[in-house]
Amino acid sequence: MTMMTIAALQKAAESLLSSEKTDVPLLDQVVNVMNRSTGETQQLASKILTELKEQEGSWMRVDGILQFSQLMQTKYYALQILESLIQTRWKTLPREQCEGIKSFIVELVIKISSEEITDPQVKTYLQKLNLVLVQVGILDYYSFYAIAPFMSSACCLRMEELIPFFF
């Protein structure tokens, strides 16, 4: 992945901040600049990511980012957006959206856990996904038990990797 110039970052900002649909490869590039460059380019990339994160509907982009990003740091960034939603607005969301988010995360955890995990970054990603589920469970106690059937369907998939802090 090549580094972006200031002009390219400014163009990326326009595209990412003005569109409802996220250009995930472009977002990967901005995250890469944020993590690997210094100075003005890093500051601009940081500003873009902060503004994108603070947009009202940024959480609705998380599923696409988690599905299509090629960069683990971008997936971590998407989970930060989701964690912010859970901490600040979870109880005000319509139940259908809450259930959809939970189902998506549980399915993602099951999919990742269904294979042998040797990459430490993937293990960290799985742990972060688990933490998102725990945050939901804490805020929405009864809904957490609604997750149990999904988790129990994965019991033969190395449950200790699904929820490592319980084992």
Short mmCIF file of N, CA and C in Angstrom, two decimals:
data_model
loop_
_atom_site.label_atom_id
_atom_site.label_comp_id
_atom_site.label_asym_id
_atom_site.label_seq_id
_atom_site.Cartn_x
_atom_site.Cartn_y
_atom_site.Cartn_z
N MET A 1 0.85 -1.17 0.00
CA MET A 1 0.00 0.00 0.00
C MET A 1 0.90 1.24 0.00
N THR A 2 0.70 2.10 -0.97
CA THR A 2 1.54 3.29 -1.06
C THR A 2 1.00 4.39 -0.17
N MET A 3 1.91 5.25 0.26
CA MET A 3 1.51 6.39 1.09
C MET A 3 0.82 7.44 0.23
N MET A 4 -0.06 8.18 0.85
CA MET A 4 -0.82 9.21 0.15
C MET A 4 -0.20 10.58 0.38
N THR A 5 -0.35 11.44 -0.61
CA THR A 5 0.09 12.82 -0.47
C THR A 5 -0.99 13.61 0.26
N ILE A 6 -0.67 14.83 0.64
CA ILE A 6 -1.65 15.71 1.29
C ILE A 6 -2.85 15.92 0.37
N ALA A 7 -2.58 16.16 -0.91
CA ALA A 7 -3.67 16.38 -1.87
C ALA A 7 -4.55 15.14 -1.99
N ALA A 8 -3.93 13.97 -2.02
CA ALA A 8 -4.70 12.73 -2.10
C ALA A 8 -5.53 12.51 -0.84
N LEU A 9 -4.97 12.86 0.30
CA LEU A 9 -5.71 12.75 1.57
C LEU A 9 -6.89 13.70 1.59
N GLN A 10 -6.70 14.92 1.09
CA GLN A 10 -7.80 15.88 1.05
C GLN A 10 -8.93 15.38 0.14
N LYS A 11 -8.55 14.79 -0.97
CA LYS A 11 -9.54 14.22 -1.88
C LYS A 11 -10.25 13.02 -1.21
N ALA A 12 -9.48 12.23 -0.49
CA ALA A 12 -10.06 11.09 0.24
C ALA A 12 -11.05 11.58 1.29
N ALA A 13 -10.70 12.67 1.96
CA ALA A 13 -11.60 13.24 2.98
C ALA A 13 -12.92 13.64 2.36
N GLU A 14 -12.86 14.32 1.21
CA GLU A 14 -14.10 14.72 0.53
C GLU A 14 -14.96 13.50 0.21
N SER A 15 -14.33 12.48 -0.31
CA SER A 15 -15.06 11.27 -0.70
C SER A 15 -15.64 10.54 0.51
N LEU A 16 -14.83 10.33 1.52
CA LEU A 16 -15.28 9.56 2.69
C LEU A 16 -16.31 10.31 3.52
N LEU A 17 -16.16 11.62 3.65
CA LEU A 17 -17.05 12.39 4.52
C LEU A 17 -18.34 12.80 3.84
N SER A 18 -18.38 12.79 2.52
CA SER A 18 -19.58 13.25 1.84
C SER A 18 -20.48 12.12 1.35
N SER A 19 -19.97 10.93 1.32
CA SER A 19 -20.74 9.80 0.79
C SER A 19 -21.32 8.96 1.92
N GLU A 20 -22.52 8.43 1.68
CA GLU A 20 -23.10 7.51 2.67
C GLU A 20 -22.47 6.13 2.57
N LYS A 21 -22.02 5.78 1.39
CA LYS A 21 -21.38 4.50 1.19
C LYS A 21 -19.87 4.67 1.35
N THR A 22 -19.26 3.79 2.09
CA THR A 22 -17.83 3.91 2.39
C THR A 22 -17.01 3.21 1.32
N ASP A 23 -16.05 3.91 0.80
CA ASP A 23 -15.05 3.34 -0.10
C ASP A 23 -14.01 2.68 0.81
N VAL A 24 -14.19 1.40 1.08
CA VAL A 24 -13.37 0.70 2.07
C VAL A 24 -11.88 0.68 1.69
N PRO A 25 -11.52 0.41 0.43
CA PRO A 25 -10.09 0.47 0.10
C PRO A 25 -9.49 1.86 0.35
N LEU A 26 -10.25 2.90 0.09
CA LEU A 26 -9.78 4.26 0.36
C LEU A 26 -9.62 4.48 1.87
N LEU A 27 -10.58 3.99 2.64
CA LEU A 27 -10.48 4.08 4.10
C LEU A 27 -9.25 3.32 4.60
N ASP A 28 -9.00 2.15 4.03
CA ASP A 28 -7.79 1.39 4.38
C ASP A 28 -6.53 2.23 4.15
N GLN A 29 -6.50 2.96 3.05
CA GLN A 29 -5.34 3.80 2.75
C GLN A 29 -5.18 4.91 3.79
N VAL A 30 -6.29 5.54 4.17
CA VAL A 30 -6.22 6.62 5.16
C VAL A 30 -5.76 6.07 6.51
N VAL A 31 -6.29 4.92 6.91
CA VAL A 31 -5.86 4.30 8.17
C VAL A 31 -4.38 3.94 8.10
N ASN A 32 -3.95 3.44 6.97
CA ASN A 32 -2.53 3.11 6.79
C ASN A 32 -1.66 4.35 6.94
N VAL A 33 -2.08 5.46 6.35
CA VAL A 33 -1.33 6.72 6.49
C VAL A 33 -1.28 7.14 7.95
N MET A 34 -2.41 7.01 8.63
CA MET A 34 -2.48 7.39 10.04
C MET A 34 -1.48 6.58 10.87
N ASN A 35 -1.36 5.31 10.58
CA ASN A 35 -0.51 4.43 11.37
C ASN A 35 0.96 4.41 10.96
N ARG A 36 1.26 4.79 9.72
CA ARG A 36 2.63 4.61 9.23
C ARG A 36 3.36 5.88 8.82
N SER A 37 2.68 6.99 8.82
CA SER A 37 3.37 8.21 8.41
C SER A 37 3.59 9.11 9.62
N THR A 38 4.17 10.26 9.36
CA THR A 38 4.43 11.23 10.42
C THR A 38 4.07 12.62 9.92
N GLY A 39 4.09 13.55 10.82
CA GLY A 39 3.93 14.94 10.45
C GLY A 39 2.54 15.30 9.96
N GLU A 40 2.53 16.17 8.96
CA GLU A 40 1.27 16.73 8.46
C GLU A 40 0.34 15.68 7.86
N THR A 41 0.91 14.70 7.16
CA THR A 41 0.05 13.67 6.56
C THR A 41 -0.63 12.84 7.64
N GLN A 42 0.11 12.50 8.69
CA GLN A 42 -0.49 11.74 9.79
C GLN A 42 -1.58 12.55 10.48
N GLN A 43 -1.32 13.83 10.70
CA GLN A 43 -2.31 14.69 11.36
C GLN A 43 -3.58 14.81 10.52
N LEU A 44 -3.42 14.95 9.21
CA LEU A 44 -4.59 15.05 8.33
C LEU A 44 -5.37 13.74 8.32
N ALA A 45 -4.66 12.62 8.25
CA ALA A 45 -5.33 11.32 8.28
C ALA A 45 -6.09 11.15 9.60
N SER A 46 -5.48 11.54 10.69
CA SER A 46 -6.13 11.47 12.00
C SER A 46 -7.40 12.32 12.04
N LYS A 47 -7.30 13.52 11.48
CA LYS A 47 -8.46 14.42 11.44
C LYS A 47 -9.60 13.82 10.62
N ILE A 48 -9.26 13.22 9.49
CA ILE A 48 -10.27 12.59 8.63
C ILE A 48 -10.97 11.47 9.39
N LEU A 49 -10.18 10.61 10.04
CA LEU A 49 -10.76 9.48 10.77
C LEU A 49 -11.63 9.95 11.94
N THR A 50 -11.20 10.99 12.62
CA THR A 50 -11.99 11.53 13.73
C THR A 50 -13.31 12.10 13.22
N GLU A 51 -13.25 12.87 12.14
CA GLU A 51 -14.48 13.45 11.58
C GLU A 51 -15.43 12.36 11.09
N LEU A 52 -14.88 11.35 10.46
CA LEU A 52 -15.71 10.24 9.98
C LEU A 52 -16.37 9.51 11.15
N LYS A 53 -15.61 9.30 12.20
CA LYS A 53 -16.11 8.61 13.39
C LYS A 53 -17.22 9.40 14.07
N GLU A 54 -17.12 10.73 14.03
CA GLU A 54 -18.08 11.59 14.71
C GLU A 54 -19.34 11.87 13.89
N GLN A 55 -19.36 11.44 12.64
CA GLN A 55 -20.57 11.64 11.83
C GLN A 55 -21.73 10.88 12.45
N GLU A 56 -22.91 11.46 12.36
CA GLU A 56 -24.11 10.90 12.99
C GLU A 56 -24.34 9.43 12.64
N GLY A 57 -24.27 9.07 11.39
CA GLY A 57 -24.58 7.71 10.99
C GLY A 57 -23.37 6.85 10.72
N SER A 58 -22.23 7.21 11.28
CA SER A 58 -21.00 6.46 10.99
C SER A 58 -21.12 4.99 11.38
N TRP A 59 -21.90 4.70 12.40
CA TRP A 59 -22.03 3.31 12.85
C TRP A 59 -22.69 2.43 11.79
N MET A 60 -23.45 3.03 10.88
CA MET A 60 -24.11 2.24 9.84
C MET A 60 -23.13 1.78 8.76
N ARG A 61 -21.91 2.26 8.82
CA ARG A 61 -20.87 1.86 7.87
C ARG A 61 -20.03 0.69 8.39
N VAL A 62 -20.18 0.39 9.66
CA VAL A 62 -19.30 -0.58 10.32
C VAL A 62 -19.37 -1.96 9.67
N ASP A 63 -20.55 -2.43 9.33
CA ASP A 63 -20.66 -3.78 8.76
C ASP A 63 -19.87 -3.90 7.47
N GLY A 64 -19.99 -2.92 6.59
CA GLY A 64 -19.24 -2.96 5.33
C GLY A 64 -17.74 -2.90 5.55
N ILE A 65 -17.33 -2.10 6.52
CA ILE A 65 -15.90 -1.99 6.82
C ILE A 65 -15.38 -3.32 7.35
N LEU A 66 -16.11 -3.93 8.28
CA LEU A 66 -15.66 -5.20 8.85
C LEU A 66 -15.65 -6.31 7.80
N GLN A 67 -16.57 -6.27 6.86
CA GLN A 67 -16.63 -7.31 5.83
C GLN A 67 -15.58 -7.15 4.74
N PHE A 68 -15.29 -5.91 4.36
CA PHE A 68 -14.50 -5.71 3.15
C PHE A 68 -13.11 -5.13 3.36
N SER A 69 -12.79 -4.70 4.55
CA SER A 69 -11.46 -4.12 4.78
C SER A 69 -10.39 -5.20 4.69
N GLN A 70 -9.27 -4.82 4.12
CA GLN A 70 -8.13 -5.71 4.02
C GLN A 70 -7.09 -5.43 5.10
N LEU A 71 -7.36 -4.42 5.92
CA LEU A 71 -6.39 -3.96 6.91
C LEU A 71 -6.99 -4.13 8.31
N MET A 72 -6.31 -4.89 9.15
CA MET A 72 -6.83 -5.16 10.49
C MET A 72 -7.02 -3.87 11.29
N GLN A 73 -6.15 -2.90 11.11
CA GLN A 73 -6.30 -1.64 11.84
C GLN A 73 -7.59 -0.91 11.46
N THR A 74 -8.02 -1.06 10.22
CA THR A 74 -9.29 -0.45 9.79
C THR A 74 -10.45 -1.16 10.48
N LYS A 75 -10.35 -2.45 10.65
CA LYS A 75 -11.40 -3.19 11.36
C LYS A 75 -11.45 -2.75 12.82
N TYR A 76 -10.29 -2.54 13.44
CA TYR A 76 -10.26 -2.04 14.82
C TYR A 76 -10.92 -0.67 14.89
N TYR A 77 -10.64 0.17 13.91
CA TYR A 77 -11.25 1.51 13.84
C TYR A 77 -12.78 1.38 13.76
N ALA A 78 -13.27 0.47 12.92
CA ALA A 78 -14.71 0.26 12.80
C ALA A 78 -15.31 -0.20 14.13
N LEU A 79 -14.61 -1.04 14.84
CA LEU A 79 -15.11 -1.49 16.14
C LEU A 79 -15.12 -0.36 17.16
N GLN A 80 -14.20 0.59 17.03
CA GLN A 80 -14.25 1.77 17.91
C GLN A 80 -15.52 2.58 17.66
N ILE A 81 -15.91 2.69 16.40
CA ILE A 81 -17.15 3.39 16.06
C ILE A 81 -18.33 2.67 16.69
N LEU A 82 -18.34 1.35 16.58
CA LEU A 82 -19.44 0.56 17.14
C LEU A 82 -19.45 0.65 18.67
N GLU A 83 -18.30 0.61 19.30
CA GLU A 83 -18.23 0.75 20.76
C GLU A 83 -18.77 2.10 21.20
N SER A 84 -18.47 3.13 20.45
CA SER A 84 -18.98 4.46 20.77
C SER A 84 -20.50 4.49 20.69
N LEU A 85 -21.05 3.86 19.68
CA LEU A 85 -22.51 3.78 19.55
C LEU A 85 -23.11 3.05 20.75
N ILE A 86 -22.52 1.94 21.11
CA ILE A 86 -23.04 1.14 22.23
C ILE A 86 -22.99 1.94 23.53
N GLN A 87 -21.91 2.64 23.75
CA GLN A 87 -21.75 3.39 24.99
C GLN A 87 -22.65 4.62 25.07
N THR A 88 -22.98 5.21 23.93
CA THR A 88 -23.71 6.48 23.98
C THR A 88 -25.17 6.41 23.53
N ARG A 89 -25.50 5.47 22.63
CA ARG A 89 -26.85 5.52 22.06
C ARG A 89 -27.57 4.18 22.00
N TRP A 90 -26.99 3.14 22.58
CA TRP A 90 -27.55 1.80 22.42
C TRP A 90 -29.01 1.73 22.85
N LYS A 91 -29.33 2.26 24.00
CA LYS A 91 -30.69 2.13 24.52
C LYS A 91 -31.70 2.98 23.78
N THR A 92 -31.24 3.90 22.94
CA THR A 92 -32.17 4.73 22.17
C THR A 92 -32.40 4.20 20.76
N LEU A 93 -31.63 3.21 20.36
CA LEU A 93 -31.82 2.63 19.03
C LEU A 93 -33.07 1.76 19.00
N PRO A 94 -33.73 1.69 17.84
CA PRO A 94 -34.85 0.75 17.72
C PRO A 94 -34.36 -0.69 17.95
N ARG A 95 -35.18 -1.51 18.58
CA ARG A 95 -34.80 -2.89 18.92
C ARG A 95 -34.34 -3.66 17.69
N GLU A 96 -35.00 -3.42 16.55
CA GLU A 96 -34.64 -4.16 15.34
C GLU A 96 -33.18 -3.89 14.96
N GLN A 97 -32.75 -2.64 15.10
CA GLN A 97 -31.36 -2.31 14.79
C GLN A 97 -30.41 -2.95 15.79
N CYS A 98 -30.78 -2.93 17.06
CA CYS A 98 -29.94 -3.57 18.08
C CYS A 98 -29.80 -5.06 17.80
N GLU A 99 -30.91 -5.70 17.49
CA GLU A 99 -30.88 -7.13 17.21
C GLU A 99 -30.06 -7.42 15.96
N GLY A 100 -30.17 -6.57 14.95
CA GLY A 100 -29.39 -6.74 13.73
C GLY A 100 -27.90 -6.62 13.98
N ILE A 101 -27.53 -5.65 14.79
CA ILE A 101 -26.11 -5.46 15.13
C ILE A 101 -25.59 -6.67 15.90
N LYS A 102 -26.36 -7.11 16.90
CA LYS A 102 -25.93 -8.28 17.68
C LYS A 102 -25.79 -9.51 16.79
N SER A 103 -26.77 -9.74 15.94
CA SER A 103 -26.71 -10.91 15.05
C SER A 103 -25.50 -10.85 14.13
N PHE A 104 -25.24 -9.67 13.59
CA PHE A 104 -24.09 -9.51 12.70
C PHE A 104 -22.79 -9.84 13.43
N ILE A 105 -22.62 -9.30 14.63
CA ILE A 105 -21.39 -9.52 15.39
C ILE A 105 -21.26 -11.00 15.78
N VAL A 106 -22.35 -11.60 16.24
CA VAL A 106 -22.30 -13.02 16.61
C VAL A 106 -21.94 -13.87 15.41
N GLU A 107 -22.56 -13.61 14.26
CA GLU A 107 -22.24 -14.38 13.05
C GLU A 107 -20.78 -14.21 12.66
N LEU A 108 -20.26 -13.01 12.81
CA LEU A 108 -18.86 -12.75 12.50
C LEU A 108 -17.94 -13.52 13.45
N VAL A 109 -18.28 -13.53 14.73
CA VAL A 109 -17.50 -14.28 15.72
C VAL A 109 -17.51 -15.77 15.38
N ILE A 110 -18.67 -16.29 15.07
CA ILE A 110 -18.79 -17.71 14.73
C ILE A 110 -17.99 -18.03 13.48
N LYS A 111 -18.09 -17.18 12.47
CA LYS A 111 -17.35 -17.40 11.22
C LYS A 111 -15.85 -17.43 11.47
N ILE A 112 -15.36 -16.46 12.22
CA ILE A 112 -13.92 -16.39 12.50
C ILE A 112 -13.48 -17.57 13.35
N SER A 113 -14.30 -17.97 14.30
CA SER A 113 -13.95 -19.04 15.23
C SER A 113 -14.07 -20.42 14.62
N SER A 114 -14.69 -20.54 13.47
CA SER A 114 -14.91 -21.85 12.88
C SER A 114 -13.63 -22.43 12.27
N GLU A 115 -12.60 -21.62 12.17
CA GLU A 115 -11.33 -22.09 11.63
C GLU A 115 -10.24 -21.94 12.68
N GLU A 116 -9.18 -22.67 12.50
CA GLU A 116 -8.03 -22.55 13.40
C GLU A 116 -7.44 -21.14 13.28
N ILE A 117 -7.23 -20.50 14.41
CA ILE A 117 -6.70 -19.14 14.40
C ILE A 117 -5.26 -19.17 14.88
N THR A 118 -4.36 -18.84 13.99
CA THR A 118 -2.94 -18.80 14.35
C THR A 118 -2.38 -17.38 14.30
N ASP A 119 -3.01 -16.52 13.56
CA ASP A 119 -2.56 -15.13 13.42
C ASP A 119 -2.92 -14.35 14.68
N PRO A 120 -1.94 -13.77 15.36
CA PRO A 120 -2.23 -13.01 16.59
C PRO A 120 -3.16 -11.82 16.34
N GLN A 121 -3.09 -11.21 15.16
CA GLN A 121 -3.98 -10.09 14.87
C GLN A 121 -5.43 -10.55 14.79
N VAL A 122 -5.65 -11.72 14.24
CA VAL A 122 -7.01 -12.25 14.15
C VAL A 122 -7.52 -12.60 15.54
N LYS A 123 -6.65 -13.14 16.39
CA LYS A 123 -7.05 -13.43 17.77
C LYS A 123 -7.44 -12.14 18.50
N THR A 124 -6.67 -11.09 18.31
CA THR A 124 -6.98 -9.80 18.93
C THR A 124 -8.30 -9.26 18.39
N TYR A 125 -8.50 -9.39 17.10
CA TYR A 125 -9.75 -8.95 16.47
C TYR A 125 -10.94 -9.71 17.07
N LEU A 126 -10.80 -11.01 17.23
CA LEU A 126 -11.86 -11.82 17.82
C LEU A 126 -12.13 -11.39 19.25
N GLN A 127 -11.09 -11.10 20.01
CA GLN A 127 -11.28 -10.62 21.38
C GLN A 127 -12.01 -9.29 21.40
N LYS A 128 -11.69 -8.40 20.47
CA LYS A 128 -12.38 -7.11 20.40
C LYS A 128 -13.86 -7.30 20.03
N LEU A 129 -14.14 -8.23 19.14
CA LEU A 129 -15.53 -8.53 18.81
C LEU A 129 -16.27 -9.06 20.04
N ASN A 130 -15.59 -9.92 20.79
CA ASN A 130 -16.19 -10.45 22.02
C ASN A 130 -16.47 -9.33 23.02
N LEU A 131 -15.57 -8.37 23.12
CA LEU A 131 -15.77 -7.25 24.04
C LEU A 131 -16.98 -6.41 23.63
N VAL A 132 -17.20 -6.28 22.34
CA VAL A 132 -18.39 -5.56 21.87
C VAL A 132 -19.64 -6.29 22.36
N LEU A 133 -19.65 -7.61 22.24
CA LEU A 133 -20.80 -8.39 22.72
C LEU A 133 -20.99 -8.24 24.22
N VAL A 134 -19.91 -8.23 24.96
CA VAL A 134 -20.00 -8.06 26.41
C VAL A 134 -20.57 -6.68 26.75
N GLN A 135 -20.12 -5.65 26.04
CA GLN A 135 -20.66 -4.31 26.28
C GLN A 135 -22.16 -4.27 26.03
N VAL A 136 -22.60 -4.93 24.99
CA VAL A 136 -24.03 -5.00 24.71
C VAL A 136 -24.73 -5.74 25.85
N GLY A 137 -24.15 -6.84 26.29
CA GLY A 137 -24.75 -7.60 27.37
C GLY A 137 -24.87 -6.82 28.66
N ILE A 138 -23.89 -6.02 28.95
CA ILE A 138 -23.92 -5.20 30.16
C ILE A 138 -25.03 -4.16 30.08
N LEU A 139 -25.15 -3.53 28.93
CA LEU A 139 -26.15 -2.47 28.78
C LEU A 139 -27.56 -3.01 28.56
N ASP A 140 -27.64 -4.19 28.05
CA ASP A 140 -28.94 -4.73 27.67
C ASP A 140 -29.04 -6.17 28.18
N TYR A 141 -29.11 -6.30 29.49
CA TYR A 141 -28.99 -7.58 30.18
C TYR A 141 -29.84 -8.68 29.55
N TYR A 142 -31.09 -8.43 29.33
CA TYR A 142 -31.96 -9.47 28.80
C TYR A 142 -31.64 -9.81 27.36
N SER A 143 -31.21 -8.84 26.60
CA SER A 143 -30.84 -9.10 25.22
C SER A 143 -29.59 -9.96 25.14
N PHE A 144 -28.73 -9.86 26.16
CA PHE A 144 -27.54 -10.69 26.17
C PHE A 144 -27.93 -12.17 26.15
N TYR A 145 -28.99 -12.52 26.88
CA TYR A 145 -29.43 -13.91 26.88
C TYR A 145 -30.04 -14.30 25.55
N ALA A 146 -30.48 -13.33 24.78
CA ALA A 146 -30.96 -13.62 23.44
C ALA A 146 -29.79 -14.03 22.53
N ILE A 147 -28.57 -13.65 22.90
CA ILE A 147 -27.39 -14.03 22.14
C ILE A 147 -27.03 -15.49 22.42
N ALA A 148 -27.39 -15.99 23.57
CA ALA A 148 -26.99 -17.33 23.99
C ALA A 148 -27.31 -18.42 22.96
N PRO A 149 -28.50 -18.43 22.34
CA PRO A 149 -28.74 -19.48 21.34
C PRO A 149 -27.75 -19.44 20.18
N PHE A 150 -27.36 -18.23 19.75
CA PHE A 150 -26.37 -18.12 18.68
C PHE A 150 -25.04 -18.69 19.14
N MET A 151 -24.67 -18.36 20.37
CA MET A 151 -23.40 -18.83 20.89
C MET A 151 -23.42 -20.33 21.12
N SER A 152 -24.54 -20.85 21.60
CA SER A 152 -24.60 -22.28 21.86
C SER A 152 -24.54 -23.07 20.57
N SER A 153 -24.99 -22.48 19.46
CA SER A 153 -24.89 -23.18 18.18
C SER A 153 -23.43 -23.31 17.75
N ALA A 154 -22.57 -22.54 18.35
CA ALA A 154 -21.16 -22.59 18.02
C ALA A 154 -20.35 -23.31 19.08
N CYS A 155 -21.02 -24.02 20.00
CA CYS A 155 -20.31 -24.61 21.13
C CYS A 155 -19.26 -25.62 20.69
N CYS A 156 -19.48 -26.25 19.57
CA CYS A 156 -18.48 -27.21 19.10
C CYS A 156 -17.35 -26.52 18.36
N LEU A 157 -17.33 -25.20 18.33
CA LEU A 157 -16.32 -24.46 17.59
C LEU A 157 -15.27 -23.83 18.49
N ARG A 158 -14.85 -24.54 19.50
CA ARG A 158 -13.84 -24.02 20.42
C ARG A 158 -14.39 -22.82 21.18
N MET A 159 -15.33 -23.07 22.07
CA MET A 159 -15.99 -22.02 22.83
C MET A 159 -14.98 -21.16 23.59
N GLU A 160 -13.83 -21.74 23.95
CA GLU A 160 -12.84 -20.95 24.68
C GLU A 160 -12.31 -19.80 23.82
N GLU A 161 -12.40 -19.91 22.51
CA GLU A 161 -11.98 -18.80 21.65
C GLU A 161 -13.12 -17.81 21.45
N LEU A 162 -14.35 -18.30 21.53
CA LEU A 162 -15.49 -17.40 21.40
C LEU A 162 -15.56 -16.43 22.57
N ILE A 163 -15.42 -16.97 23.77
CA ILE A 163 -15.51 -16.14 24.97
C ILE A 163 -14.37 -16.55 25.90
N PRO A 164 -13.14 -16.12 25.60
CA PRO A 164 -11.97 -16.62 26.32
C PRO A 164 -11.91 -16.23 27.79
N PHE A 165 -12.57 -15.16 28.18
CA PHE A 165 -12.46 -14.71 29.56
C PHE A 165 -13.34 -15.51 30.51
N PHE A 166 -14.20 -16.40 30.00
CA PHE A 166 -15.01 -17.24 30.86
C PHE A 166 -14.35 -18.59 31.13
N PHE A 167 -13.26 -18.91 30.41
CA PHE A 167 -12.64 -20.22 30.54
C PHE A 167 -11.30 -20.12 31.21
#
